[in-house]
mmCIF file of the C-alpha atoms, coordinates in Angstrom:
data_MODEL
# 
_entry.id   MODEL 
# 
loop_
_atom_site.group_PDB 
_atom_site.id 
_atom_site.type_symbol 
_atom_site.label_atom_id 
_atom_site.label_alt_id 
_atom_site.label_comp_id 
_atom_site.label_asym_id 
_atom_site.label_entity_id 
_atom_site.label_seq_id 
_atom_site.pdbx_PDB_ins_code 
_atom_site.Cartn_x 
_atom_site.Cartn_y 
_atom_site.Cartn_z 
_atom_site.occupancy 
_atom_site.B_iso_or_equiv 
_atom_site.pdbx_formal_charge 
_atom_site.auth_seq_id 
_atom_site.auth_comp_id 
_atom_site.auth_asym_id 
_atom_site.auth_atom_id 
_atom_site.pdbx_PDB_model_num 
ATOM 1   C CA . MET A 1 1   ? 0.133   -0.143 -0.320 1.00 0.00 ? 1   MET A CA 1 
ATOM 2   C CA . GLU A 1 2   ? 1.777   3.401  -0.670 1.00 0.00 ? 2   GLU A CA 1 
ATOM 3   C CA . ARG A 1 3   ? 1.076   5.857  1.172  1.00 0.00 ? 3   ARG A CA 1 
ATOM 4   C CA . ARG A 1 4   ? 0.652   9.975  0.459  1.00 0.00 ? 4   ARG A CA 1 
ATOM 5   C CA . THR A 1 5   ? 1.530   13.074 2.628  1.00 0.00 ? 5   THR A CA 1 
ATOM 6   C CA . VAL A 1 6   ? -1.116  15.328 1.944  1.00 0.00 ? 6   VAL A CA 1 
ATOM 7   C CA . LEU A 1 7   ? -0.879  18.922 3.794  1.00 0.00 ? 7   LEU A CA 1 
ATOM 8   C CA . PRO A 1 8   ? -3.798  19.727 5.574  1.00 0.00 ? 8   PRO A CA 1 
ATOM 9   C CA . ALA A 1 9   ? -5.961  22.334 4.723  1.00 0.00 ? 9   ALA A CA 1 
ATOM 10  C CA . GLU A 1 10  ? -4.944  24.256 7.964  1.00 0.00 ? 10  GLU A CA 1 
ATOM 11  C CA . ALA A 1 11  ? -1.957  24.983 6.396  1.00 0.00 ? 11  ALA A CA 1 
ATOM 12  C CA . GLY A 1 12  ? -2.749  28.035 3.726  1.00 0.00 ? 12  GLY A CA 1 
ATOM 13  C CA . TYR A 1 13  ? -4.926  29.872 7.101  1.00 0.00 ? 13  TYR A CA 1 
ATOM 14  C CA . LEU A 1 14  ? -1.708  29.144 9.363  1.00 0.00 ? 14  LEU A CA 1 
ATOM 15  C CA . MET A 1 15  ? 0.661   30.880 6.924  1.00 0.00 ? 15  MET A CA 1 
ATOM 16  C CA . GLY A 1 16  ? -1.853  33.802 6.546  1.00 0.00 ? 16  GLY A CA 1 
ATOM 17  C CA . LEU A 1 17  ? -2.364  34.202 10.021 1.00 0.00 ? 17  LEU A CA 1 
ATOM 18  C CA . GLY A 1 18  ? 1.051   34.020 10.926 1.00 0.00 ? 18  GLY A CA 1 
ATOM 19  C CA . ALA A 1 19  ? 2.776   36.342 8.616  1.00 0.00 ? 19  ALA A CA 1 
ATOM 20  C CA . GLY A 1 20  ? -0.177  38.503 9.592  1.00 0.00 ? 20  GLY A CA 1 
ATOM 21  C CA . THR A 1 21  ? 0.263   38.542 13.594 1.00 0.00 ? 21  THR A CA 1 
ATOM 22  C CA . GLY A 1 22  ? 3.578   38.241 12.558 1.00 0.00 ? 22  GLY A CA 1 
ATOM 23  C CA . LEU A 1 23  ? 3.840   41.431 10.842 1.00 0.00 ? 23  LEU A CA 1 
ATOM 24  C CA . VAL A 1 24  ? 1.559   43.668 13.785 1.00 0.00 ? 24  VAL A CA 1 
ATOM 25  C CA . ALA A 1 25  ? 3.572   42.549 16.051 1.00 0.00 ? 25  ALA A CA 1 
ATOM 26  C CA . TRP A 1 26  ? 6.920   43.837 14.298 1.00 0.00 ? 26  TRP A CA 1 
ATOM 27  C CA . THR A 1 27  ? 4.947   47.345 13.400 1.00 0.00 ? 27  THR A CA 1 
ATOM 28  C CA . ILE A 1 28  ? 4.696   47.422 17.703 1.00 0.00 ? 28  ILE A CA 1 
ATOM 29  C CA . GLY A 1 29  ? 8.159   46.754 17.955 1.00 0.00 ? 29  GLY A CA 1 
ATOM 30  C CA . ALA A 1 30  ? 9.851   48.572 15.828 1.00 0.00 ? 30  ALA A CA 1 
ATOM 31  C CA . GLU A 1 31  ? 8.355   51.975 16.009 1.00 0.00 ? 31  GLU A CA 1 
ATOM 32  C CA . ARG A 1 32  ? 11.280  53.590 18.494 1.00 0.00 ? 32  ARG A CA 1 
ATOM 33  C CA . HIS A 1 33  ? 14.053  51.582 16.308 1.00 0.00 ? 33  HIS A CA 1 
ATOM 34  C CA . LEU A 1 34  ? 12.525  53.082 13.451 1.00 0.00 ? 34  LEU A CA 1 
ATOM 35  C CA . LYS A 1 35  ? 12.518  56.640 14.656 1.00 0.00 ? 35  LYS A CA 1 
ATOM 36  C CA . GLY A 1 36  ? 15.048  57.129 16.724 1.00 0.00 ? 36  GLY A CA 1 
ATOM 37  C CA . GLY A 1 37  ? 15.675  59.637 19.371 1.00 0.00 ? 37  GLY A CA 1 
ATOM 38  C CA . PHE A 1 38  ? 16.139  63.428 18.937 1.00 0.00 ? 38  PHE A CA 1 
ATOM 39  C CA . GLU A 1 39  ? 17.038  64.514 15.652 1.00 0.00 ? 39  GLU A CA 1 
ATOM 40  C CA . GLY A 1 40  ? 16.910  60.648 14.760 1.00 0.00 ? 40  GLY A CA 1 
ATOM 41  C CA . GLU A 1 41  ? 20.320  59.395 16.678 1.00 0.00 ? 41  GLU A CA 1 
ATOM 42  C CA . GLY A 1 42  ? 20.191  56.159 17.921 1.00 0.00 ? 42  GLY A CA 1 
ATOM 43  C CA . ARG A 1 43  ? 17.833  54.545 14.458 1.00 0.00 ? 43  ARG A CA 1 
ATOM 44  C CA . ASP A 1 44  ? 17.849  51.102 14.324 1.00 0.00 ? 44  ASP A CA 1 
ATOM 45  C CA . LEU A 1 45  ? 17.334  49.815 10.592 1.00 0.00 ? 45  LEU A CA 1 
ATOM 46  C CA . SER A 1 46  ? 18.931  46.670 11.068 1.00 0.00 ? 46  SER A CA 1 
ATOM 47  C CA . VAL A 1 47  ? 14.922  46.003 12.316 1.00 0.00 ? 47  VAL A CA 1 
ATOM 48  C CA . LEU A 1 48  ? 14.002  45.906 8.536  1.00 0.00 ? 48  LEU A CA 1 
ATOM 49  C CA . TYR A 1 49  ? 16.691  43.334 7.240  1.00 0.00 ? 49  TYR A CA 1 
ATOM 50  C CA . VAL A 1 50  ? 16.670  41.558 10.040 1.00 0.00 ? 50  VAL A CA 1 
ATOM 51  C CA . GLU A 1 51  ? 13.654  40.996 12.195 1.00 0.00 ? 51  GLU A CA 1 
ATOM 52  C CA . LEU A 1 52  ? 10.974  41.951 9.973  1.00 0.00 ? 52  LEU A CA 1 
ATOM 53  C CA . PRO A 1 53  ? 12.113  38.519 7.795  1.00 0.00 ? 53  PRO A CA 1 
ATOM 54  C CA . LEU A 1 54  ? 12.371  36.826 10.940 1.00 0.00 ? 54  LEU A CA 1 
ATOM 55  C CA . LEU A 1 55  ? 8.512   37.876 12.320 1.00 0.00 ? 55  LEU A CA 1 
ATOM 56  C CA . VAL A 1 56  ? 6.908   37.493 8.902  1.00 0.00 ? 56  VAL A CA 1 
ATOM 57  C CA . LEU A 1 57  ? 8.508   34.503 7.616  1.00 0.00 ? 57  LEU A CA 1 
ATOM 58  C CA . GLY A 1 58  ? 9.768   32.509 10.303 1.00 0.00 ? 58  GLY A CA 1 
ATOM 59  C CA . VAL A 1 59  ? 6.715   32.462 12.688 1.00 0.00 ? 59  VAL A CA 1 
ATOM 60  C CA . PRO A 1 60  ? 4.123   30.814 9.914  1.00 0.00 ? 60  PRO A CA 1 
ATOM 61  C CA . ALA A 1 61  ? 6.841   28.285 8.770  1.00 0.00 ? 61  ALA A CA 1 
ATOM 62  C CA . ALA A 1 62  ? 7.566   27.155 12.102 1.00 0.00 ? 62  ALA A CA 1 
ATOM 63  C CA . ALA A 1 63  ? 4.057   27.010 13.045 1.00 0.00 ? 63  ALA A CA 1 
ATOM 64  C CA . VAL A 1 64  ? 3.464   24.588 9.745  1.00 0.00 ? 64  VAL A CA 1 
ATOM 65  C CA . ALA A 1 65  ? 6.267   23.149 10.708 1.00 0.00 ? 65  ALA A CA 1 
ATOM 66  C CA . ALA A 1 66  ? 4.961   22.818 14.174 1.00 0.00 ? 66  ALA A CA 1 
ATOM 67  C CA . LEU A 1 67  ? 1.299   21.947 12.620 1.00 0.00 ? 67  LEU A CA 1 
ATOM 68  C CA . LEU A 1 68  ? 2.880   19.191 9.739  1.00 0.00 ? 68  LEU A CA 1 
ATOM 69  C CA . LEU A 1 69  ? 5.195   16.771 13.184 1.00 0.00 ? 69  LEU A CA 1 
ATOM 70  C CA . MET A 1 70  ? 2.214   16.954 14.928 1.00 0.00 ? 70  MET A CA 1 
ATOM 71  C CA . HIS A 1 71  ? -0.452  15.956 12.240 1.00 0.00 ? 71  HIS A CA 1 
ATOM 72  C CA . GLY A 1 72  ? 2.569   13.147 11.535 1.00 0.00 ? 72  GLY A CA 1 
ATOM 73  C CA . VAL A 1 73  ? 2.681   11.898 15.016 1.00 0.00 ? 73  VAL A CA 1 
ATOM 74  C CA . LEU A 1 74  ? -0.853  11.708 15.640 1.00 0.00 ? 74  LEU A CA 1 
ATOM 75  C CA . ASP A 1 75  ? -1.507  9.799  11.862 1.00 0.00 ? 75  ASP A CA 1 
ATOM 76  C CA . GLY A 1 76  ? -2.163  6.606  13.464 1.00 0.00 ? 76  GLY A CA 1 
ATOM 77  C CA . ARG A 1 77  ? -2.865  7.314  17.133 1.00 0.00 ? 77  ARG A CA 1 
ATOM 78  C CA . VAL A 1 78  ? -6.025  9.281  16.820 1.00 0.00 ? 78  VAL A CA 1 
ATOM 79  C CA . GLU A 1 79  ? -8.429  7.365  15.037 1.00 0.00 ? 79  GLU A CA 1 
ATOM 80  C CA . ARG A 1 80  ? -10.841 10.580 14.809 1.00 0.00 ? 80  ARG A CA 1 
ATOM 81  C CA . ALA A 1 81  ? -9.882  13.191 11.622 1.00 0.00 ? 81  ALA A CA 1 
ATOM 82  C CA . ALA A 1 82  ? -11.628 16.036 13.274 1.00 0.00 ? 82  ALA A CA 1 
ATOM 83  C CA . VAL A 1 83  ? -9.546  15.517 16.172 1.00 0.00 ? 83  VAL A CA 1 
ATOM 84  C CA . ARG A 1 84  ? -6.455  14.868 15.223 1.00 0.00 ? 84  ARG A CA 1 
ATOM 85  C CA . ARG A 1 85  ? -7.051  18.261 13.220 1.00 0.00 ? 85  ARG A CA 1 
ATOM 86  C CA . ALA A 1 86  ? -8.202  20.569 15.969 1.00 0.00 ? 86  ALA A CA 1 
ATOM 87  C CA . LEU A 1 87  ? -4.887  19.260 18.218 1.00 0.00 ? 87  LEU A CA 1 
ATOM 88  C CA . SER A 1 88  ? -2.735  19.558 14.726 1.00 0.00 ? 88  SER A CA 1 
ATOM 89  C CA . ALA A 1 89  ? -4.187  22.756 14.562 1.00 0.00 ? 89  ALA A CA 1 
ATOM 90  C CA . GLY A 1 90  ? -3.972  23.990 18.471 1.00 0.00 ? 90  GLY A CA 1 
ATOM 91  C CA . THR A 1 91  ? -0.575  23.159 18.512 1.00 0.00 ? 91  THR A CA 1 
ATOM 92  C CA . ALA A 1 92  ? 0.609   25.491 15.576 1.00 0.00 ? 92  ALA A CA 1 
ATOM 93  C CA . LEU A 1 93  ? -1.093  27.743 17.242 1.00 0.00 ? 93  LEU A CA 1 
ATOM 94  C CA . ALA A 1 94  ? 0.498   27.788 20.333 1.00 0.00 ? 94  ALA A CA 1 
ATOM 95  C CA . VAL A 1 95  ? 3.914   27.674 18.805 1.00 0.00 ? 95  VAL A CA 1 
ATOM 96  C CA . ALA A 1 96  ? 2.989   30.542 16.820 1.00 0.00 ? 96  ALA A CA 1 
ATOM 97  C CA . ALA A 1 97  ? 1.950   32.179 19.536 1.00 0.00 ? 97  ALA A CA 1 
ATOM 98  C CA . ALA A 1 98  ? 5.035   31.508 21.671 1.00 0.00 ? 98  ALA A CA 1 
ATOM 99  C CA . LEU A 1 99  ? 6.805   32.439 18.726 1.00 0.00 ? 99  LEU A CA 1 
ATOM 100 C CA . VAL A 1 100 ? 4.707   36.651 18.355 1.00 0.00 ? 100 VAL A CA 1 
ATOM 101 C CA . TRP A 1 101 ? 5.493   36.489 22.299 1.00 0.00 ? 101 TRP A CA 1 
ATOM 102 C CA . GLY A 1 102 ? 9.258   36.122 21.793 1.00 0.00 ? 102 GLY A CA 1 
ATOM 103 C CA . GLY A 1 103 ? 9.955   38.561 18.770 1.00 0.00 ? 103 GLY A CA 1 
ATOM 104 C CA . LEU A 1 104 ? 7.966   41.374 20.584 1.00 0.00 ? 104 LEU A CA 1 
ATOM 105 C CA . ALA A 1 105 ? 10.445  40.326 23.592 1.00 0.00 ? 105 ALA A CA 1 
ATOM 106 C CA . TRP A 1 106 ? 13.316  40.493 21.472 1.00 0.00 ? 106 TRP A CA 1 
ATOM 107 C CA . LEU A 1 107 ? 12.433  43.779 20.121 1.00 0.00 ? 107 LEU A CA 1 
ATOM 108 C CA . GLY A 1 108 ? 11.826  45.384 23.245 1.00 0.00 ? 108 GLY A CA 1 
ATOM 109 C CA . ALA A 1 109 ? 14.966  44.231 24.915 1.00 0.00 ? 109 ALA A CA 1 
ATOM 110 C CA . THR A 1 110 ? 16.925  45.532 22.473 1.00 0.00 ? 110 THR A CA 1 
ATOM 111 C CA . GLU A 1 111 ? 16.807  49.256 23.327 1.00 0.00 ? 111 GLU A CA 1 
ATOM 112 C CA . PRO A 1 112 ? 17.958  51.481 20.442 1.00 0.00 ? 112 PRO A CA 1 
ATOM 113 C CA . PRO A 1 113 ? 21.500  52.905 21.854 1.00 0.00 ? 113 PRO A CA 1 
ATOM 114 C CA . VAL A 1 114 ? 20.803  56.670 24.127 1.00 0.00 ? 114 VAL A CA 1 
ATOM 115 C CA . TYR A 1 115 ? 23.668  59.760 23.043 1.00 0.00 ? 115 TYR A CA 1 
ATOM 116 C CA . GLN A 1 116 ? 24.063  61.507 25.915 1.00 0.00 ? 116 GLN A CA 1 
ATOM 117 C CA . GLU A 1 117 ? 26.206  64.658 26.327 1.00 0.00 ? 117 GLU A CA 1 
# 
């Protein structure tokens, strides 16, 4: 018997939700890095090319990986497809929420430099 791997339907929704949530989290956390202090001192533009791709692309990728992993683990153990899909989606949402929280904590912990005279 040949076994096919099929991507769950929730993966597409999770990609969109994860990318949108990552973008909102980046927007909230990156504001003070982009504005800087007095006359733009302390502006940190690395949030554009480091943190933005990590939050917008990394959160959905990790969430879909968790969804596929959990779906594969529960494939032979849980008989009902609806329960398996719900547990997989719940795990993926928990991973996405933890990554967004971590991204916000990272952006909050990295303060732009303050120049004092």
